[in-house]
Amino acid sequence: MSDRIAQALAKLFERHRIVFWYDAKLEFRADFESLTLSGVEKIEPVNNEFGLKYRMLREQPRQKFLIYHHGPQPEDLENWLLDVQLAHGEFRTDQAAVWLAELELGLEFTELTQNHTEFFRAGSRLESLKKMLQPDDTAGQIRLKMTAVCAGCDPRLDAVLENLLQELAGSISREQADDLFRALADDQDEKVKLIGRCHLDGFLWEQIARSYGYKSESPGLRDFVIELFKSCYAAGAEGQPKLTGDALVFLKRWKDSREFSGSFEVLSGECANVLGIEQDLARRDFRGLIELDYFRLIDQKIISDLVKAVATQMVSSGEVEQWVRRRRQGHWYHEFKHLYEAIDFAARFIQVLGEARLEMGSLTEGIQRYTRFWWQVDQLYRKFTHHVHKSGQATLLAALTDQIENLYSNSYLLTLGDRFQAFVEAAEKWEASPLSRQNEFFKRWVEPFLSKGHKVCVIISDALRYEIGEELQRLIRQEDRFSAELDPMLALLPSYTQLGMAALLPNTELAIADNDTGTVLVDGHSSQGTANRAKILAQAVKQRATAYRADELMNMKGDDCRALLRDHDLLYIYHNRIDAVGDKRESEERVFEAVDETLRDLIRLIKKLTGANASNLLVTSDHGFIYQNRPLDESDFSGSGAEGHKIFFRDRRFVVGKGLHDAPGLRQFTSAQLGLAGAVEVQIPKSINRLRLKGSGSRYVHGGATLQEVVLPVLKINKKRQSDVASVEVVILPGASSVITSGQLAVSLYQAEPVTDKIQPRTLRAGIYTEVGDLISDCHDLTFDLRSENPRERELQARFVFTRRADEVNGQEVILRLLERHGDTSHYKEYKSVRYVMRRSFTSDFDF
């Protein structure tokens, strides 16, 4: 006790020169007599009050005095030192006074300690409170800080609520939300109980009523959270809230919080059950729900209705794109991402296919039209199918999937295959002038670099068909300082790996070996495997060329990779993921997933090469492919079987042999017609038909003459020295007035240019702040990623709801700030701002 008395007195003497101590219960004489305080003189008055007053005030005006009275304080009329006492300090030894002294609070806060005794009994709570206190704190502010100590958070009402609601949710997962309130009975509410024991619960509900408008005869956390969800849902769906704008701002903040979003999700699920949200949503049009994300059920409702609307073609692709784009800002989007993306790609697929005129006048025109437009159908089908697989919701998407599969297989793939086949049948030679053939690749694209003394790296990714090359081009262009140009190239027939890989090497003559290996000879040398291809390259480029597998190169250390490029003028890198997955029956259904992985692989490979000082790169492929996700019908197989004198090699889309017999379902070519040396013959099933091959898959195939198999990408990539990527500019459009007169503010924001490969999206956080930086509205995370050329379609609307703190700056300037995240950090910097004058009348309280 003596130590605590000494510490309390020392604090008092920091603020007062003279301190009075009345020992009313005659308990502390020994403590007084043993007390030693540096620079303080201890005095016990003995009928010498006037002399003592003269000494303290006149003779020793700088000396510190501790005046001890053994007994209670005299009545005011008999207390001759009362004026000195009132002008200086008093030390009390009752428990409340000790607590106040430790907190450096004045005696005017005595009632605070008396009303909340339980709080002050724990030294840890006292220490926590002490760290929060400010010299000018009011009793209300101190009570809020005491409540925050109980909740274990910052002294803000919203922070207290976030922590209490997190405790309410506990560690219960979304699937266990039905057991939530049974868990509450098992001591899951220690913080709430502590607030009650400290008699701070009344204060807490007063603050909640004042800030959020929640009032109840028997207030409780469960009742509050149900009312909170009910009111904010009503505000969004019908514009009829019961609680205040602060309540809406709090719910948005809680929902978007990284730390507390888990508790939001659990309680959202529980409140959805209590409020009958599923039944309410059933009667609503999904269009009126696009901006709401308080319940997981809202996303399920929107997705369910969108699937039906797209399947029945009751909505346009543009509408779906806008709705999905707005849902990307929603809380639950991460969970439903693949469903939303599948719906979006399905709508775009239907639109693009509807605009495609699958007609051509020649083989060349068919290829030209494919590279200008038709490839989009294949890409959109791939994207849709990939997201359906990733969603894991085959039943939900069943009707839409059936429609897309029917359209793709029958209205597009078969129709286009049949029409292109007519020109394949009529072709005397396999060529489509002026399009370069695959065996001309080295001469057309590689030699120009070497002839100028420039190094070049060639990446060959197995089965990288044209539409995948187009996506790779876009991805590369989005990288800073990278440029990419895409050209089409005609694959040789049959479009299979050995021939395609051989054709990309320097060559004067190609021939398919007349044996069962499928090997292709380049000028009489085997091109099978990376080692043989490296020999062919080295021979053509005077030992300054070699070949590696992509995985070998990626595993190289940086210095080794730089040395490799330093010592060679030409480097061929072979990458194989799409074909490796698609060619196996047990894995062919994952081929579109392999495409996504391939794109990531190639971007990393390109960056590794440019990091090793490569500046010129070419990316191409050996062949394309056809893939139909659903199992094939009997009609998809050729009715004709391949027969002949000698069959060397057989696959699902071609046969190599000699003396092959004509068959109605097969197109036969001689080696000469295909531009090959030797005497082998080749037969290819017409259109998209397959040959039966035991133990082999049939949905992923290549080797034939469809556009998807024979139109290949050649990407010419260059890395520049200067940055060429920028983010879109965003402009805050001026409104009719710069004066805010209501509880809300609508603002128009304009994206100055469309997003392109080099002009990239920008994400901003918008809110309204005071001059000192206090947020007085809700916040909006806005993504500006619009690609429309129409300026009117690049405007975004944001509506801000003000909190009660806005009343404190009425008549003052406030600032709408657009903030941009600094890299991958949690810090933001100001991008743009505009000032308004807050001039709200009392009637604005009724706006929300």
PDB file of C-alpha atoms in Angstrom, residues 46-183:
ATOM      1  CA  VAL A  46      -1.262  21.657  15.100  1.00  0.00           C
ATOM      2  CA  ASN A  47      -3.360  24.802  15.654  1.00  0.00           C
ATOM      3  CA  ASN A  48      -0.833  26.785  13.580  1.00  0.00           C
ATOM      4  CA  GLU A  49      -2.830  27.132  10.358  1.00  0.00           C
ATOM      5  CA  PHE A  50      -2.232  30.894   9.907  1.00  0.00           C
ATOM      6  CA  GLY A  51       1.518  30.600  10.370  1.00  0.00           C
ATOM      7  CA  LEU A  52       1.592  27.606   8.072  1.00  0.00           C
ATOM      8  CA  LYS A  53      -0.363  29.507   5.414  1.00  0.00           C
ATOM      9  CA  TYR A  54       2.051  32.458   5.613  1.00  0.00           C
ATOM     10  CA  ARG A  55       5.045  30.124   5.335  1.00  0.00           C
ATOM     11  CA  MET A  56       3.668  28.199   2.308  1.00  0.00           C
ATOM     12  CA  LEU A  57       2.437  31.227   0.391  1.00  0.00           C
ATOM     13  CA  ARG A  58       4.931  33.948   1.348  1.00  0.00           C
ATOM     14  CA  GLU A  59       8.114  32.573   2.828  1.00  0.00           C
ATOM     15  CA  GLN A  60       8.523  29.443   0.678  1.00  0.00           C
ATOM     16  CA  PRO A  61       6.426  30.008  -2.481  1.00  0.00           C
ATOM     17  CA  ARG A  62       8.355  27.340  -4.481  1.00  0.00           C
ATOM     18  CA  GLN A  63       8.574  24.583  -1.877  1.00  0.00           C
ATOM     19  CA  LYS A  64       6.283  21.536  -2.184  1.00  0.00           C
ATOM     20  CA  PHE A  65       4.229  20.649   0.915  1.00  0.00           C
ATOM     21  CA  LEU A  66       2.250  17.555   1.926  1.00  0.00           C
ATOM     22  CA  ILE A  67      -0.293  18.635   4.583  1.00  0.00           C
ATOM     23  CA  TYR A  68      -1.443  15.608   6.609  1.00  0.00           C
ATOM     24  CA  HIS A  69      -4.484  15.764   8.920  1.00  0.00           C
ATOM     25  CA  HIS A  70      -5.025  12.835  11.273  1.00  0.00           C
ATOM     26  CA  GLY A  71      -8.798  12.674  11.091  1.00  0.00           C
ATOM     27  CA  PRO A  72     -11.650  13.779   8.851  1.00  0.00           C
ATOM     28  CA  GLN A  73     -11.671  17.082   7.020  1.00  0.00           C
ATOM     29  CA  PRO A  74     -13.031  19.943   9.220  1.00  0.00           C
ATOM     30  CA  GLU A  75     -16.251  21.679   8.298  1.00  0.00           C
ATOM     31  CA  ASP A  76     -15.680  24.432   5.780  1.00  0.00           C
ATOM     32  CA  LEU A  77     -16.337  27.231   8.323  1.00  0.00           C
ATOM     33  CA  GLU A  78     -13.740  25.750  10.663  1.00  0.00           C
ATOM     34  CA  ASN A  79     -11.177  24.885   7.980  1.00  0.00           C
ATOM     35  CA  TRP A  80      -8.716  27.806   7.970  1.00  0.00           C
ATOM     36  CA  LEU A  81      -6.749  26.301   5.079  1.00  0.00           C
ATOM     37  CA  LEU A  82      -9.764  25.697   2.844  1.00  0.00           C
ATOM     38  CA  ASP A  83      -8.797  28.424   0.346  1.00  0.00           C
ATOM     39  CA  VAL A  84      -5.322  26.915  -0.054  1.00  0.00           C
ATOM     40  CA  GLN A  85      -6.800  23.418  -0.406  1.00  0.00           C
ATOM     41  CA  LEU A  86      -9.240  24.536  -3.122  1.00  0.00           C
ATOM     42  CA  ALA A  87      -6.449  26.239  -5.030  1.00  0.00           C
ATOM     43  CA  HIS A  88      -4.226  23.168  -4.916  1.00  0.00           C
ATOM     44  CA  GLY A  89      -4.651  19.407  -4.690  1.00  0.00           C
ATOM     45  CA  GLU A  90      -6.142  16.824  -2.380  1.00  0.00           C
ATOM     46  CA  PHE A  91      -5.032  13.228  -1.871  1.00  0.00           C
ATOM     47  CA  ARG A  92      -7.618  10.714  -0.838  1.00  0.00           C
ATOM     48  CA  THR A  93      -6.931   7.242   0.437  1.00  0.00           C
ATOM     49  CA  ASP A  94     -10.321   5.669  -0.294  1.00  0.00           C
ATOM     50  CA  GLN A  95     -10.211   3.132  -3.147  1.00  0.00           C
ATOM     51  CA  ALA A  96     -11.964   5.371  -5.644  1.00  0.00           C
ATOM     52  CA  ALA A  97      -9.506   8.168  -4.975  1.00  0.00           C
ATOM     53  CA  VAL A  98      -6.551   5.834  -5.403  1.00  0.00           C
ATOM     54  CA  TRP A  99      -7.903   4.701  -8.752  1.00  0.00           C
ATOM     55  CA  LEU A 100      -8.413   8.285  -9.874  1.00  0.00           C
ATOM     56  CA  ALA A 101      -4.919   9.170  -8.752  1.00  0.00           C
ATOM     57  CA  GLU A 102      -3.423   6.275 -10.667  1.00  0.00           C
ATOM     58  CA  LEU A 103      -5.320   7.423 -13.762  1.00  0.00           C
ATOM     59  CA  GLU A 104      -4.385  11.063 -13.113  1.00  0.00           C
ATOM     60  CA  LEU A 105      -8.054  12.012 -13.121  1.00  0.00           C
ATOM     61  CA  GLY A 106      -9.611  14.713 -10.982  1.00  0.00           C
ATOM     62  CA  LEU A 107     -12.072  14.178  -8.148  1.00  0.00           C
ATOM     63  CA  GLU A 108     -14.906  15.258 -10.438  1.00  0.00           C
ATOM     64  CA  PHE A 109     -14.755  11.705 -11.858  1.00  0.00           C
ATOM     65  CA  THR A 110     -15.399  10.081  -8.449  1.00  0.00           C
ATOM     66  CA  GLU A 111     -18.908   9.057  -9.500  1.00  0.00           C
ATOM     67  CA  LEU A 112     -17.411   7.257 -12.497  1.00  0.00           C
ATOM     68  CA  THR A 113     -15.351   4.974 -10.271  1.00  0.00           C
ATOM     69  CA  GLN A 114     -18.214   4.426  -7.858  1.00  0.00           C
ATOM     70  CA  ASN A 115     -20.657   3.409 -10.595  1.00  0.00           C
ATOM     71  CA  HIS A 116     -18.233   1.026 -12.325  1.00  0.00           C
ATOM     72  CA  THR A 117     -16.285  -0.434  -9.400  1.00  0.00           C
ATOM     73  CA  GLU A 118     -15.922  -3.855 -11.035  1.00  0.00           C
ATOM     74  CA  PHE A 119     -14.038  -2.355 -13.956  1.00  0.00           C
ATOM     75  CA  PHE A 120     -11.393  -0.721 -11.761  1.00  0.00           C
ATOM     76  CA  ARG A 121     -10.714  -3.760  -9.619  1.00  0.00           C
ATOM     77  CA  ALA A 122      -8.493  -5.333 -12.301  1.00  0.00           C
ATOM     78  CA  GLY A 123      -5.092  -3.712 -12.543  1.00  0.00           C
ATOM     79  CA  SER A 124      -4.723  -4.822 -16.188  1.00  0.00           C
ATOM     80  CA  ARG A 125      -7.900  -2.967 -17.161  1.00  0.00           C
ATOM     81  CA  LEU A 126      -6.688   0.089 -15.263  1.00  0.00           C
ATOM     82  CA  GLU A 127      -3.384   0.061 -17.142  1.00  0.00           C
ATOM     83  CA  SER A 128      -5.143  -0.353 -20.505  1.00  0.00           C
ATOM     84  CA  LEU A 129      -7.485   2.533 -19.763  1.00  0.00           C
ATOM     85  CA  LYS A 130      -4.632   4.743 -18.624  1.00  0.00           C
ATOM     86  CA  LYS A 131      -2.932   4.368 -22.004  1.00  0.00           C
ATOM     87  CA  MET A 132      -6.070   5.612 -23.774  1.00  0.00           C
ATOM     88  CA  LEU A 133      -6.864   8.633 -21.618  1.00  0.00           C
ATOM     89  CA  GLN A 134      -6.419  12.203 -22.809  1.00  0.00           C
ATOM     90  CA  PRO A 135      -6.326  15.322 -20.563  1.00  0.00           C
ATOM     91  CA  ASP A 136      -9.578  16.730 -21.950  1.00  0.00           C
ATOM     92  CA  ASP A 137     -11.646  13.504 -21.822  1.00  0.00           C
ATOM     93  CA  THR A 138     -15.250  13.820 -20.659  1.00  0.00           C
ATOM     94  CA  ALA A 139     -17.025  11.222 -18.537  1.00  0.00           C
ATOM     95  CA  GLY A 140     -18.754   9.902 -21.672  1.00  0.00           C
ATOM     96  CA  GLN A 141     -15.477   9.559 -23.530  1.00  0.00           C
ATOM     97  CA  ILE A 142     -13.937   7.739 -20.568  1.00  0.00           C
ATOM     98  CA  ARG A 143     -16.882   5.337 -20.431  1.00  0.00           C
ATOM     99  CA  LEU A 144     -16.450   4.579 -24.134  1.00  0.00           C
ATOM    100  CA  LYS A 145     -12.784   3.844 -23.516  1.00  0.00           C
ATOM    101  CA  MET A 146     -13.686   1.629 -20.585  1.00  0.00           C
ATOM    102  CA  THR A 147     -16.100  -0.262 -22.851  1.00  0.00           C
ATOM    103  CA  ALA A 148     -13.351  -0.573 -25.451  1.00  0.00           C
ATOM    104  CA  VAL A 149     -11.010  -2.048 -22.826  1.00  0.00           C
ATOM    105  CA  CYS A 150     -13.648  -4.669 -22.011  1.00  0.00           C
ATOM    106  CA  ALA A 151     -14.028  -5.445 -25.717  1.00  0.00           C
ATOM    107  CA  GLY A 152     -10.268  -5.422 -26.320  1.00  0.00           C
ATOM    108  CA  CYS A 153     -10.211  -2.823 -29.089  1.00  0.00           C
ATOM    109  CA  ASP A 154      -9.742   0.826 -30.041  1.00  0.00           C
ATOM    110  CA  PRO A 155     -12.026   3.331 -28.292  1.00  0.00           C
ATOM    111  CA  ARG A 156     -14.558   3.680 -31.119  1.00  0.00           C
ATOM    112  CA  LEU A 157     -18.147   2.502 -31.007  1.00  0.00           C
ATOM    113  CA  ASP A 158     -17.860   0.698 -34.347  1.00  0.00           C
ATOM    114  CA  ALA A 159     -14.701  -1.091 -33.176  1.00  0.00           C
ATOM    115  CA  VAL A 160     -16.436  -2.172 -29.963  1.00  0.00           C
ATOM    116  CA  LEU A 161     -19.335  -3.567 -31.960  1.00  0.00           C
ATOM    117  CA  GLU A 162     -17.064  -5.367 -34.433  1.00  0.00           C
ATOM    118  CA  ASN A 163     -15.312  -7.134 -31.577  1.00  0.00           C
ATOM    119  CA  LEU A 164     -18.525  -8.029 -29.782  1.00  0.00           C
ATOM    120  CA  LEU A 165     -20.057  -9.356 -33.000  1.00  0.00           C
ATOM    121  CA  GLN A 166     -16.925 -11.371 -33.694  1.00  0.00           C
ATOM    122  CA  GLU A 167     -17.322 -12.952 -30.279  1.00  0.00           C
ATOM    123  CA  LEU A 168     -20.979 -13.551 -31.037  1.00  0.00           C
ATOM    124  CA  ALA A 169     -20.060 -15.446 -34.164  1.00  0.00           C
ATOM    125  CA  GLY A 170     -17.200 -17.176 -32.388  1.00  0.00           C
ATOM    126  CA  SER A 171     -15.269 -19.657 -34.435  1.00  0.00           C
ATOM    127  CA  ILE A 172     -18.393 -21.104 -36.007  1.00  0.00           C
ATOM    128  CA  SER A 173     -18.081 -21.683 -39.736  1.00  0.00           C
ATOM    129  CA  ARG A 174     -20.716 -20.785 -42.274  1.00  0.00           C
ATOM    130  CA  GLU A 175     -21.970 -24.375 -42.343  1.00  0.00           C
ATOM    131  CA  GLN A 176     -22.426 -24.314 -38.533  1.00  0.00           C
ATOM    132  CA  ALA A 177     -24.290 -21.024 -38.432  1.00  0.00           C
ATOM    133  CA  ASP A 178     -27.540 -22.748 -37.453  1.00  0.00           C
ATOM    134  CA  ASP A 179     -25.929 -23.663 -34.105  1.00  0.00           C
ATOM    135  CA  LEU A 180     -24.870 -20.095 -33.419  1.00  0.00           C
ATOM    136  CA  PHE A 181     -27.109 -19.189 -30.543  1.00  0.00           C
ATOM    137  CA  ARG A 182     -26.743 -22.556 -28.850  1.00  0.00           C
ATOM    138  CA  ALA A 183     -23.027 -21.755 -28.789  1.00  0.00           C
TER     139      ALA A 183
END
